[in-house]
Coordinates of C-alpha atoms in Angstrom, one line a residue:
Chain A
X1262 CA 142.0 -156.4 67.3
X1263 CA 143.7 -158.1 64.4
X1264 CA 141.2 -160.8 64.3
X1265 CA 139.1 -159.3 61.1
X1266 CA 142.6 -158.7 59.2
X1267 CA 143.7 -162.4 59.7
X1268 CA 140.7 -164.0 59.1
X1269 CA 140.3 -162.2 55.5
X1270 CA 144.0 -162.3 55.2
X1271 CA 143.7 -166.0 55.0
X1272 CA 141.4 -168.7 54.2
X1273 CA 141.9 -171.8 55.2
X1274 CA 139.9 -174.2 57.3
X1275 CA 141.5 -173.3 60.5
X1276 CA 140.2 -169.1 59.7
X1277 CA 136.4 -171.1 59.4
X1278 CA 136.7 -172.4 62.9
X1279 CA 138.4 -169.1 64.1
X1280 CA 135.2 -166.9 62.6
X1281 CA 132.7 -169.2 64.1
X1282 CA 134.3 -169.5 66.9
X1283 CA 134.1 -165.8 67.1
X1284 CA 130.9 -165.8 66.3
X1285 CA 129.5 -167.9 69.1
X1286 CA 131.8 -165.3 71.7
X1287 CA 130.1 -162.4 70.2
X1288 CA 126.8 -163.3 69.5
X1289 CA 126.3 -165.7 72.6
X1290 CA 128.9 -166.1 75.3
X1291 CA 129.4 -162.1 75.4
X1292 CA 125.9 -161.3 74.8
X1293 CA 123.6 -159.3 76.9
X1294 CA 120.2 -159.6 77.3
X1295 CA 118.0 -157.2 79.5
X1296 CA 114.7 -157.7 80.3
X1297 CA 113.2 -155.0 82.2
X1298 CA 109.3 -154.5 83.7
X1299 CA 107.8 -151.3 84.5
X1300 CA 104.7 -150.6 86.4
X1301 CA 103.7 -147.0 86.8
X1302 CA 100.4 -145.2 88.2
X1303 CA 99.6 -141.9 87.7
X1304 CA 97.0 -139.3 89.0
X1305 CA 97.3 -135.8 88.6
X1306 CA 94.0 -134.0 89.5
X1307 CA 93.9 -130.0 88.0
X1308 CA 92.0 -127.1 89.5
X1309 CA 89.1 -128.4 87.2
X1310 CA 88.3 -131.7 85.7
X1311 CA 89.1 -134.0 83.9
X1312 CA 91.9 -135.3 85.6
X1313 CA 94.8 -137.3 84.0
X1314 CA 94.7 -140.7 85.3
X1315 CA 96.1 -144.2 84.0
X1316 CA 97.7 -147.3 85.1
X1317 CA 100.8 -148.7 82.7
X1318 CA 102.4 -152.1 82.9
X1319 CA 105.3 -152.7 80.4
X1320 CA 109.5 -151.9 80.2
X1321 CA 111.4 -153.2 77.7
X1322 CA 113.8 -156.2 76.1
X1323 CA 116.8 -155.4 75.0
X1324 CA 119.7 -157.5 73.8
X1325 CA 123.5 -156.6 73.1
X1326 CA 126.2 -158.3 71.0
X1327 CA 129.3 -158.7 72.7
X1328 CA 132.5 -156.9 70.9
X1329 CA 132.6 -158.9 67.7
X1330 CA 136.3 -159.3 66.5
X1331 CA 136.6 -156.7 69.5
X1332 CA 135.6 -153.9 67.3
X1333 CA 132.0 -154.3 66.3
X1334 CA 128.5 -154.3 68.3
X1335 CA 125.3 -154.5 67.6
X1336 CA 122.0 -154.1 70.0
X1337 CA 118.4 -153.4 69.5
X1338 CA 116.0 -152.8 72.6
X1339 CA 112.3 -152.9 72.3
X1340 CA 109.8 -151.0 73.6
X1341 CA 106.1 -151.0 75.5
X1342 CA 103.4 -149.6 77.4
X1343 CA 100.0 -151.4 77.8
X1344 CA 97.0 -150.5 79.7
X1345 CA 96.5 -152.0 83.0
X1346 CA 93.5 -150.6 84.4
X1347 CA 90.3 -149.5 82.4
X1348 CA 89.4 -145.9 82.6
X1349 CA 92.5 -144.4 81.8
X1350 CA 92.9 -140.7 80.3
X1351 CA 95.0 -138.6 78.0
X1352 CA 97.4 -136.9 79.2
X1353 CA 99.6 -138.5 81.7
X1354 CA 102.1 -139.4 78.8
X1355 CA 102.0 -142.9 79.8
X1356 CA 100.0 -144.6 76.9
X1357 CA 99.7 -143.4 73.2
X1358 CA 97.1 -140.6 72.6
X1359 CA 94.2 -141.3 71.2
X1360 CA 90.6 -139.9 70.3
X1361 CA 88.8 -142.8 71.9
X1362 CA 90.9 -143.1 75.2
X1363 CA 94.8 -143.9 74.9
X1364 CA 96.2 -146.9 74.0
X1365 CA 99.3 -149.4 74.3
X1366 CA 102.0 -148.9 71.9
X1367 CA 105.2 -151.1 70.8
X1368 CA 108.4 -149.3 69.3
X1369 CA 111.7 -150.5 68.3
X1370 CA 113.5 -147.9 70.1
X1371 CA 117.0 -148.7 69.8
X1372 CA 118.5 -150.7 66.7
X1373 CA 122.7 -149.8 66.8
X1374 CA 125.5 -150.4 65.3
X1375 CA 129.0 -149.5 67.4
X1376 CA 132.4 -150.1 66.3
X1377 CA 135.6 -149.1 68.6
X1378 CA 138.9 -148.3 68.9
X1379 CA 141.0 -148.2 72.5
X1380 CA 138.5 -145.6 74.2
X1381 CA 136.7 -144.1 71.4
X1382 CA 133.5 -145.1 70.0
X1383 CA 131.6 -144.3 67.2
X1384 CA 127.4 -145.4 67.3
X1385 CA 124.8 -145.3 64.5
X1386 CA 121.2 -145.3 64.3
X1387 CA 118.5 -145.5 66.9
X1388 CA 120.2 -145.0 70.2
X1389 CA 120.1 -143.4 74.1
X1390 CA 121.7 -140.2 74.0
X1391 CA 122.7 -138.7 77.9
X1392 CA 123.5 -134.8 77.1
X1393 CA 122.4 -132.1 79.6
X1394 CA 119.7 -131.0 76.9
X1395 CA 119.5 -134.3 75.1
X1396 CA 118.5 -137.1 77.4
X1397 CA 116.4 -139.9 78.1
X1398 CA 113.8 -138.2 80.0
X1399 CA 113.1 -141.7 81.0
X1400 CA 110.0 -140.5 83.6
X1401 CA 107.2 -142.1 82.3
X1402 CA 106.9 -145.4 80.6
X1403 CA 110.0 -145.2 77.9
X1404 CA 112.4 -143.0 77.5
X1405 CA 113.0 -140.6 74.6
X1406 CA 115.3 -142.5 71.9
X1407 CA 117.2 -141.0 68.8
X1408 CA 118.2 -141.6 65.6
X1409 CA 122.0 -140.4 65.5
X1410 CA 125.6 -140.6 64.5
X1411 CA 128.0 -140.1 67.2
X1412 CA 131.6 -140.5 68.2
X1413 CA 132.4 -140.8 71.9
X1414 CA 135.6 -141.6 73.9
X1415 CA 137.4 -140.2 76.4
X1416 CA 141.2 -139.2 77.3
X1417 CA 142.1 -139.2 80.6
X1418 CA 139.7 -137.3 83.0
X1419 CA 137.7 -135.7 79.5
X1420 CA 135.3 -137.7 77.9
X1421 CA 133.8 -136.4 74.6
X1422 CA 130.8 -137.0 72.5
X1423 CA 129.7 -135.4 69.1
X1424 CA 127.8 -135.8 65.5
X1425 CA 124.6 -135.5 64.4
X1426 CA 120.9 -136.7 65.5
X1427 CA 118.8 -136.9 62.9
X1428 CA 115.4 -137.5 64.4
X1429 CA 113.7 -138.5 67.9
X1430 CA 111.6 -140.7 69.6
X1431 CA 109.8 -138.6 72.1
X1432 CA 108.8 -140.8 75.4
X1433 CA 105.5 -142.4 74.7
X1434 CA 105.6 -142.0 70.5
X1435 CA 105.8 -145.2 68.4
X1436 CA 107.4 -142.8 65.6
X1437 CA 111.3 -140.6 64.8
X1438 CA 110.1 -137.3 63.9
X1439 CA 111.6 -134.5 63.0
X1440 CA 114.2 -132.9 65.3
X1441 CA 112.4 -129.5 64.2
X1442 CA 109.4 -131.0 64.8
X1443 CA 110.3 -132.2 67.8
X1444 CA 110.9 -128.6 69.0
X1445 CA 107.6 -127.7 68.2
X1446 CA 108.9 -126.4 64.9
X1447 CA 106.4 -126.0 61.5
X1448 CA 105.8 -129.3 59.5
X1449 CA 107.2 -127.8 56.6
X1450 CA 110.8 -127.4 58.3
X1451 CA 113.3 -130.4 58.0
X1452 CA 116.5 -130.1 60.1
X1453 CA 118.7 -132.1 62.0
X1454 CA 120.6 -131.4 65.3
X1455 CA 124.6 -130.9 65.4
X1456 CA 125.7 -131.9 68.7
X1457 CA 128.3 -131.7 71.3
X1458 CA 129.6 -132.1 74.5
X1459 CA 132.8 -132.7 76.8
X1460 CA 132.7 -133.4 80.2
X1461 CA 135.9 -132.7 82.9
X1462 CA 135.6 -135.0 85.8
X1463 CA 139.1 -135.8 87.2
X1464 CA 139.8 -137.6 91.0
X1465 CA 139.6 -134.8 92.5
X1466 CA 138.8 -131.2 92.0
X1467 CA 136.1 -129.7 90.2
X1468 CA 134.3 -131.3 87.4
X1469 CA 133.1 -129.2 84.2
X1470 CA 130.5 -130.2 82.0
X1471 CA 130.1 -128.4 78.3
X1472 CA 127.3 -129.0 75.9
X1473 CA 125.5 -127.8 72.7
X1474 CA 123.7 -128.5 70.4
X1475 CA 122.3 -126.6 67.1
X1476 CA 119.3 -127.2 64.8
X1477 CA 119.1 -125.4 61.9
X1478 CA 115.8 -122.9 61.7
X1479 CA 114.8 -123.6 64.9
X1480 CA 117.1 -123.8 67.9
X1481 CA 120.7 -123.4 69.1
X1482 CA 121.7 -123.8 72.9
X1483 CA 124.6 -124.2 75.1
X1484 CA 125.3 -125.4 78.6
X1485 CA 128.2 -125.5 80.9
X1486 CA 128.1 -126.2 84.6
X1487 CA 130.9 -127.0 87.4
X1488 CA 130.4 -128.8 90.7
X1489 CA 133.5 -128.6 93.3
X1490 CA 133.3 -131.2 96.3
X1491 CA 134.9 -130.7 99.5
X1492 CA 135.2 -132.7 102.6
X1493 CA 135.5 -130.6 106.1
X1494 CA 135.3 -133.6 108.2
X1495 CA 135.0 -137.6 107.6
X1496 CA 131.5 -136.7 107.8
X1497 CA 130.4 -133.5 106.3
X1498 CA 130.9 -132.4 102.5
X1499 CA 130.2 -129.9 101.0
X1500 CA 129.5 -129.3 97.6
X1501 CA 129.4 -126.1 95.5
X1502 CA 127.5 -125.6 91.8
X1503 CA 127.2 -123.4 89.1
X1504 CA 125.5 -123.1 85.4
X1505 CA 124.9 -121.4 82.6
X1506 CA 123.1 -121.9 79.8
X1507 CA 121.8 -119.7 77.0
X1508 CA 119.6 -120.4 73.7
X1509 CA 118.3 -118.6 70.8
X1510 CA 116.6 -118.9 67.3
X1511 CA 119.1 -119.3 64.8
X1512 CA 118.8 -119.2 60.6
X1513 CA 115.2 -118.4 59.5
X1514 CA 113.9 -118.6 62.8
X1515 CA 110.8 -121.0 61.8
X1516 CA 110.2 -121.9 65.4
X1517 CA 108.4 -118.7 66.3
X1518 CA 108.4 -117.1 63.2
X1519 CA 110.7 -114.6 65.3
X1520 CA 114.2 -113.9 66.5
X1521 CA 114.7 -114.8 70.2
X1522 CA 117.4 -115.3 72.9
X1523 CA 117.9 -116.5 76.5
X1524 CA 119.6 -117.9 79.3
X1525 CA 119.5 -119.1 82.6
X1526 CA 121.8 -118.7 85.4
X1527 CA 122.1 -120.6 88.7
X1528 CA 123.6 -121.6 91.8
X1529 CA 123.9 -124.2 94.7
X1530 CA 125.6 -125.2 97.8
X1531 CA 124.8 -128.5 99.2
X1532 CA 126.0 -129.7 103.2
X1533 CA 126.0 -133.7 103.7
X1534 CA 126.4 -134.6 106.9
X1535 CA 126.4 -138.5 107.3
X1536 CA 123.2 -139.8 105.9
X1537 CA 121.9 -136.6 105.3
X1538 CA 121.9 -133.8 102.8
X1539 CA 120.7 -130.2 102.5
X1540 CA 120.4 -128.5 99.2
X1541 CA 120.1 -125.1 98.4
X1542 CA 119.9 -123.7 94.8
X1543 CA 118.8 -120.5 93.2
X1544 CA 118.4 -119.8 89.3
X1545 CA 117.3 -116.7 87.5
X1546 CA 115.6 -116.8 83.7
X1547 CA 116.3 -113.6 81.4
X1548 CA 113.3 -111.5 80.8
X1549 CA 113.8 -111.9 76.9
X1550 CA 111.8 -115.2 76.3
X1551 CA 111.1 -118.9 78.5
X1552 CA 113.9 -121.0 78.1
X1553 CA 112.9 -124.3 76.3
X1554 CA 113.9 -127.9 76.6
X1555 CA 112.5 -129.9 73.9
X1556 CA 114.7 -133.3 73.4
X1557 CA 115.2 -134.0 77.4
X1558 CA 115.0 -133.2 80.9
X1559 CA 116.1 -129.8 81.9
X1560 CA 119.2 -129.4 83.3
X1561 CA 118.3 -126.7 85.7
X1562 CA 118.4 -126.7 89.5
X1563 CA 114.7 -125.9 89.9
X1564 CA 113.5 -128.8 87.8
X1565 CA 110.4 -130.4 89.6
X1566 CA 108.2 -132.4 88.9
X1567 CA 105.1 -130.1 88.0
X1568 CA 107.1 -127.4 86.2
X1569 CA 111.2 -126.2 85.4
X1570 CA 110.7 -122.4 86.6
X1571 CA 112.2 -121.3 83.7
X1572 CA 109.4 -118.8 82.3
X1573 CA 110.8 -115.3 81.3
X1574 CA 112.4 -113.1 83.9
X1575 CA 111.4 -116.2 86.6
X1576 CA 113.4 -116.2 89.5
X1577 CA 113.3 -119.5 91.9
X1578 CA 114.9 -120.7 95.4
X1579 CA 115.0 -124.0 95.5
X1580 CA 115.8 -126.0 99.1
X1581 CA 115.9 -129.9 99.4
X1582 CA 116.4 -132.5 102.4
X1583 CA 117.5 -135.8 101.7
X1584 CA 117.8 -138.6 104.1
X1585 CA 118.8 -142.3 103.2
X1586 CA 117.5 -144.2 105.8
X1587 CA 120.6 -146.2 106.4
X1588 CA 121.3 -143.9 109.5
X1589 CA 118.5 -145.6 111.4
X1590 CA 119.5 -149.2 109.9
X1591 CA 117.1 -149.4 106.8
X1592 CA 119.1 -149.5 104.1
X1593 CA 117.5 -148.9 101.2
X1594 CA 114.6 -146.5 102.4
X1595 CA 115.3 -143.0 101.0
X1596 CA 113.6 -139.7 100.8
X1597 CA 113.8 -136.4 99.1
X1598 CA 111.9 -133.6 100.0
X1599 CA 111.7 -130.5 97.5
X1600 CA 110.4 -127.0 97.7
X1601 CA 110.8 -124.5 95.1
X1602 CA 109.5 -120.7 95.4
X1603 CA 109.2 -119.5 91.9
X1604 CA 108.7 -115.3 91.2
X1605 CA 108.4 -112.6 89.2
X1606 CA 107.3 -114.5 85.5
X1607 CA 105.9 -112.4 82.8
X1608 CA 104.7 -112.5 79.5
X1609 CA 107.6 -111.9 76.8
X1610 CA 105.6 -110.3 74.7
X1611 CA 103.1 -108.0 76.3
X1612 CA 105.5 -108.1 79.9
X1613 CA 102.4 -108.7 81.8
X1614 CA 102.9 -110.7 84.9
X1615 CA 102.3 -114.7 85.0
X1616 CA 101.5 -116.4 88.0
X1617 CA 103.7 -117.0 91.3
X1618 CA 103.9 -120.7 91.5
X1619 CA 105.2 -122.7 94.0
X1620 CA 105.8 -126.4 94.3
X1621 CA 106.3 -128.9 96.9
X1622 CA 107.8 -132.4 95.7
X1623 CA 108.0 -135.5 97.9
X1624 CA 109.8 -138.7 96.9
X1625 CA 110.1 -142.3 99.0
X1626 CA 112.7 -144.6 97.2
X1627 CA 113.0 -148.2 98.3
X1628 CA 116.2 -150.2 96.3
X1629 CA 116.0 -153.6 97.7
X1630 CA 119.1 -153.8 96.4
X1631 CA 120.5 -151.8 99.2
X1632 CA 118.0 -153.3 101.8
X1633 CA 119.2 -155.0 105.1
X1634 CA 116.1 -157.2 105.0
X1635 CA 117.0 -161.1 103.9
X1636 CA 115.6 -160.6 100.5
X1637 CA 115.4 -163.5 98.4
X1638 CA 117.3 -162.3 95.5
X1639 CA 115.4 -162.7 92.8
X1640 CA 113.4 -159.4 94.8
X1641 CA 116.9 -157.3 94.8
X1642 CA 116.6 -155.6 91.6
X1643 CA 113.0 -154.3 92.6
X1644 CA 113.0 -150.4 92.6
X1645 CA 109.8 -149.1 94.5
X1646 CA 109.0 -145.4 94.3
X1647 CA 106.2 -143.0 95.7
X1648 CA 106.0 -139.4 94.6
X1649 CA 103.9 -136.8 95.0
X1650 CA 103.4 -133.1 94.1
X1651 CA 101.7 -130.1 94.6
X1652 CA 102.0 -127.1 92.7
X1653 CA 100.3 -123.6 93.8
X1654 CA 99.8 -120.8 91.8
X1655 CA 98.7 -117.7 92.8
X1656 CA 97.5 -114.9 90.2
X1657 CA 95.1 -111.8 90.6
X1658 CA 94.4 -112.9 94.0
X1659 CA 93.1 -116.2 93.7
X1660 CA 95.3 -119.2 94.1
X1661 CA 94.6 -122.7 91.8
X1662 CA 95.9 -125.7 92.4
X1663 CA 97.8 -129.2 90.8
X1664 CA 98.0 -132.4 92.8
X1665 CA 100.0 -135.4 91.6
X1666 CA 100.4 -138.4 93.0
X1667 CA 102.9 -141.7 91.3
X1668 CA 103.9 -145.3 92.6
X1669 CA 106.5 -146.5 89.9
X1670 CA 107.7 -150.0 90.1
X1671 CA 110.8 -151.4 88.3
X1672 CA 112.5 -154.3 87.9
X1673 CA 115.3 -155.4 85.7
X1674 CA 117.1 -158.9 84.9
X1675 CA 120.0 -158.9 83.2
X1676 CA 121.8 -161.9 81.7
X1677 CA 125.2 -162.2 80.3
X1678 CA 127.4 -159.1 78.9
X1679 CA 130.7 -160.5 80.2
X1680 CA 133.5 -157.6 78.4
X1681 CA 136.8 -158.6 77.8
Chain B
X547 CA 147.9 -166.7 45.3
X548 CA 144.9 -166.4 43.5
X549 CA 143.1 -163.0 42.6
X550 CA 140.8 -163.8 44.8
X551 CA 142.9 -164.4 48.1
X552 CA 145.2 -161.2 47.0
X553 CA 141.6 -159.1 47.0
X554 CA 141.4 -160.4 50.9
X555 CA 144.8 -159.7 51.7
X556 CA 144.3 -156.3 50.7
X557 CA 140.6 -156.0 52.4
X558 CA 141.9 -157.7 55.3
X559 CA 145.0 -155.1 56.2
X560 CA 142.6 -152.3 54.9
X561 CA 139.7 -153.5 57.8
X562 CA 142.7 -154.4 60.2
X563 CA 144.2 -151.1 60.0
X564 CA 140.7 -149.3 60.0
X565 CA 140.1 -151.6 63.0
X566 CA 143.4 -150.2 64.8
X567 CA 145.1 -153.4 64.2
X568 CA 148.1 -151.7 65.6
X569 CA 150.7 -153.1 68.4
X570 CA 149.9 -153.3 71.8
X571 CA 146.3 -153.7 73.6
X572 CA 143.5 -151.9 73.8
X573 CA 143.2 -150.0 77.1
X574 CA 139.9 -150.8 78.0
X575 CA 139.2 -150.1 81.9
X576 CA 137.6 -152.7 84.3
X577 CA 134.0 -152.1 84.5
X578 CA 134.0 -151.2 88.2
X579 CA 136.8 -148.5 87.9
X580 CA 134.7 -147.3 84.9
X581 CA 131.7 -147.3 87.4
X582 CA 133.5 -145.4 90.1
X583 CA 134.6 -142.9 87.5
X584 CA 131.0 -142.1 86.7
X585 CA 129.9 -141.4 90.6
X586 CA 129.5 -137.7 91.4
X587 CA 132.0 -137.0 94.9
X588 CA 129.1 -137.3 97.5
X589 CA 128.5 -140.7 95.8
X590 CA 132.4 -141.4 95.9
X591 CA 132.2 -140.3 99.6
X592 CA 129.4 -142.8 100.5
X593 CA 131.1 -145.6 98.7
X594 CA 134.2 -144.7 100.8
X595 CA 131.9 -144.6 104.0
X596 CA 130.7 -148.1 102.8
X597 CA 134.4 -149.9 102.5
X598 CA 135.9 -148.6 105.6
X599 CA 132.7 -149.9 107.8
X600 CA 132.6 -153.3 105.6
X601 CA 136.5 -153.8 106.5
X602 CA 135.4 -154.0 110.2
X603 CA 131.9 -156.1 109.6
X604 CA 131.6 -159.6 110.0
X605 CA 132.0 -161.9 107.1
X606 CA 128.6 -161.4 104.4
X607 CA 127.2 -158.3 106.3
X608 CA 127.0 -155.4 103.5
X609 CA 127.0 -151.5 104.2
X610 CA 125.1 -149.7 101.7
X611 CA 123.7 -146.5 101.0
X612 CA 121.4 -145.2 98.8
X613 CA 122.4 -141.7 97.2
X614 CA 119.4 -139.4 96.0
X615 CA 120.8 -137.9 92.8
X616 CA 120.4 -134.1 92.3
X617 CA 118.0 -134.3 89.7
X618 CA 115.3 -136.6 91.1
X619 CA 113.7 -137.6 87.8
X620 CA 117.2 -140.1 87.8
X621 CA 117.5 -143.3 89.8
X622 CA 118.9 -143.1 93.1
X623 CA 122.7 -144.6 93.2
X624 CA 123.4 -147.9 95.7
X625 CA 126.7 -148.2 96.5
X626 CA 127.5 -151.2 99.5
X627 CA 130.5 -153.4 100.6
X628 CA 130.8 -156.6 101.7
X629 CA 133.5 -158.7 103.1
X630 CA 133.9 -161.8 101.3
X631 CA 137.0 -163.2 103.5
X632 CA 138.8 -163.0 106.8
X633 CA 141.4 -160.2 107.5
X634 CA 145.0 -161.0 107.1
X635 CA 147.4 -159.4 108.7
X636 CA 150.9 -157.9 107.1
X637 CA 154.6 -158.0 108.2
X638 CA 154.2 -154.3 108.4
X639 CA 151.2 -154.8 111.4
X640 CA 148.4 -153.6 108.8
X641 CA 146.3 -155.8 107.3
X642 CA 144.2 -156.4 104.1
X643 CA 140.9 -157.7 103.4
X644 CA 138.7 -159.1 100.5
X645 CA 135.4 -156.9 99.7
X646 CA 132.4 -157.1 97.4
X647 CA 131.7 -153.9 96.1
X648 CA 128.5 -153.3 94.2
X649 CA 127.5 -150.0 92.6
X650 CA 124.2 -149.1 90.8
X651 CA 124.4 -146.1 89.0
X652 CA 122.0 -144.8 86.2
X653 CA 120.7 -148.7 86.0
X654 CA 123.8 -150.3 85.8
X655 CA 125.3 -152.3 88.1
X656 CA 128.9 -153.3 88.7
X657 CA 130.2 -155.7 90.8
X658 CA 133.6 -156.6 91.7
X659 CA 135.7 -158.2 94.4
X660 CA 138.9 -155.9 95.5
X661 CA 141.6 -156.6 98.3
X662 CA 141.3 -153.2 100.7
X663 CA 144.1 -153.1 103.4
X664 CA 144.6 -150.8 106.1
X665 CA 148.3 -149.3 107.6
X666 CA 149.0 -150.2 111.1
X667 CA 147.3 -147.6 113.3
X668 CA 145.4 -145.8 110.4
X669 CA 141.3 -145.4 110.1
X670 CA 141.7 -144.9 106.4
X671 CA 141.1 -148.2 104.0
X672 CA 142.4 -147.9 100.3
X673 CA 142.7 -150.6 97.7
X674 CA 145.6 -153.0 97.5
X675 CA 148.0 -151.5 95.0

């Protein structure tokens, strides 16, 4: 910790070797280098054409200083997406838009500096941020990056993180924009996001999570949730979960020219028994206005894959089976089936009804990491997974409907990152 | 001392300080308790499952699961456990035993080696302390 003080405090020959020596730890020995591939198809056929179709091969390289002087890091992680298949089409979010057919893209996503004391951290520049409302959203090719300042930590069972995010890297752009833009705000509104969140998860008991975040003109919005665990036997658990979250224009209110508010409210209860799990959730959207989630993944119980279910005054039930196949010796082999029975959606505005959607989500996960087969084991980061959807909706009598289908491949080498 | 050196004195205590170059060490946590801390408690219960069948499996032979998280867009979590060395036995009649453990959560993995032991006529396993 002292190493920075002493070597400026002195300079003699020995304070040389000591800096290079230091050097070589950080930049070298204690390094990190990721290299991770990404293969993703994706089909998703609508009730009329054209459908969205495309084949990406790419992932990303990232590398990561060690804890220089064990108070500075530095990492920068690039980028990409390239075509692997002619034919492809807008759309799927896999490729960069384009007039003439999509194409590849490179983007330095992440270029950081981090400097630390005992638990707390503070970060600058492009970065991952993991936030009920500002994630990753790492469902495609890349993931949503930011441009932010932010201090993190934790004390005890809280762990904290605030500051502000200037702009974002939605999944497949090559550019920061905007974090009003970003909402969907007007071109001539510039604004930056305040953010913060705390998250309660001791040993045992219930864990709390709190989060907000406010952009000036456009957007403010808060989460909380809780999730409570119990075990009845050795072999059954049950789990119990709430949240609430609310949002509304704020300022000027440049992101629909009007003043709105809402919130969403929902609930869970999940049984595991051995390798097996049964979910059941319910949430309910207020009538005043959809709920939006512009800089991540929703947070929400009856997020799918199709759609979130949070239009105004939509109510959804939402049941899940899970089964990891190591119950009949695969290891490995999982699979997730969801259902979600959306209702009542209308129109904010004129309070007309929308349509009653319903969607049915299957997903088949194969880590070989976890597998019982004698993998060599270069193969045991492989990540295999197969997803489909299908999405009904039914309005004025006539039902319409969205198929999707996805095989996503990953695979990830990491060398170095020793910590001391 | 030179002006110069007297500048670095002062811009090194300024950095150290800044730098928390205060007694004692920094209280950084081991990179598997800090991955343990991040599983949700049907995750935690899995891992548990995993190191109590791993104490009784042969030498090398992993239990592992693999955890759907609740929000399926995410990576499913691997947790296994592998024993890495024989059993030995305690004055007391329990006994204690070397195991791998591996988690993957969120894309990282953490791997570590920890000495579980297990009271004389007890099912439950629990690190050494």
């Amino acid at each position: 910790m002292c190493a920075l003080g002493a070597l400026l405090l002195g300079a003699t020959p020995a304070t040389g070797q000591d800096f290079v020596t230091e050097l070589q730890r950080g930049l070298v020995d204690e390094a990190a280098l990721t290299v991770h591939l990404r293969s993703y198809y994706f089909d998703r056929a609508f009730p009329a054409p054209p459908s969205a179709v495309a084949w990406a091969g790419g992932g990303w390289i990232g590398y990561e200083t060690g804890w220089l002087l064990d108070v500075f890091r530095f990492g920068a992680v690039g980028y990409t997406s390239q075509p692997m298949a002619a034919g492809a089409t807008n759309g799927t979010l896999l490729l960069y838009p384009g007039q003439n057919g999509p194409y590849g893209y490179t983007v330095l996503g992440q270029a950081y500096g981090q400097m630390r004391f005992r638990d707390q951290q503070f970060s600058a520049y492009r970065q991952l941020i993991n936030q009920p409302e500002v994630n990753p959203q790492d469902n495609r090719m890349t993931p949503n990056t930011f441009e932010a300042y932010l201090f993190s930590g934790s004390f005890g069972a809280f762990s904290y993180l605030g500051g502000y995010v200037d702009k974002m890297k939605p999944r497949n752009a090559v550019e920061f924009i905007d974090m009003a833009k970003a909402a969907g705000g007007p071109d001539d509104v510039k604004s930056g996001m305040w953010l913060g969140g705390i998250d309660y998860r001791p040993t045992a008991g219930p864990r709390l999570r709190l989060s907000g975040y406010s952009v000036q003109d456009i957007l403010s919005s808060g989460y909380g949730d809780f999730a409570w665990s119990h075990s009845i036997t050795d072999d059954i658990d049950v789990n119990l979960r709430g949240q609430f979250m609310a949002q509304g224009s704020n300022g000027a209110n440049k992101l629909t020219g009007e003043a709105f508010g809402t919130w969403v409210l929902g609930a869970g209860i999940d049984f595991s028994w051995r390798e097996l799990t049964l979910v059941g959730s319910f949430t309910k959207t207020a009538a005043t206005a959809p709920y939006r989630n512009p800089y991540g993944l929703w947070p929400g119980y009856s997020n799918m894959m199709l759609r979130q279910f949070h239009r105004a005054n939509e109510s959804a039930f939402t049941t899940s089976a899970r089964i990891d196949f190591a119950a009949i010796n695969l290891p490995g082999l999982a699979f997730v089936a969801n259902v979600t029975l959306g209702s009542g959606a209308i129109d904010p505005a004129t309070r007309l009804p929308l349509s009653t959607d319903n969607e049915y989500d299957f997903t088949l996960d194969f880590m070989l990491a976890d597998s019982a087969i004698d993998f060599p084991d270069a193969l045991r980061p492989l990540w295999i997974r197969a997803r489909s959807a299908t999405l009904n909706r039914f309005q004025n009598g006539a039902v319409s409907t969205v198929r999707d289908f996805r095989v996503i491949l990953n695979y990830e080498w990491k060398f170095g990152g020793r910590t001391r | 001392m030179s002006r110069t050196v007297a500048l670095a004195q002062v811009a090194g205590l300024v950095v150290g300080l800044v730098a928390g170059c205060t007694p004692g060490t920094p209280q950084t946590r081991s990179p598997l308790s800090a991955a343990v801390n991040t599983l949700d408690p049907h995750e935690r219960h899995r891992l548990k499952s995993a190191v109590t069948r791993a104490f009784d499996a042969p030498d090398g032979i992993f239990t592992g699961y693999t955890i759907e998280p609740l929000n399926i867009e995410t990576q499913p979590t691997v947790v296994w456990a592998k024993p890495v060395g024989p059993a030995a036995d305690r004055p007391d009649g329990g006994s204690c035993r070397p195991l791998e453990i591996m988690i993957v959560k969120e894309g990282q993995t953490s791997k570590s080696t920890v000495t579980y032991c297990r009271a004389a006529g007890s099912k439950m396993v629990e690190p050494m302390s």
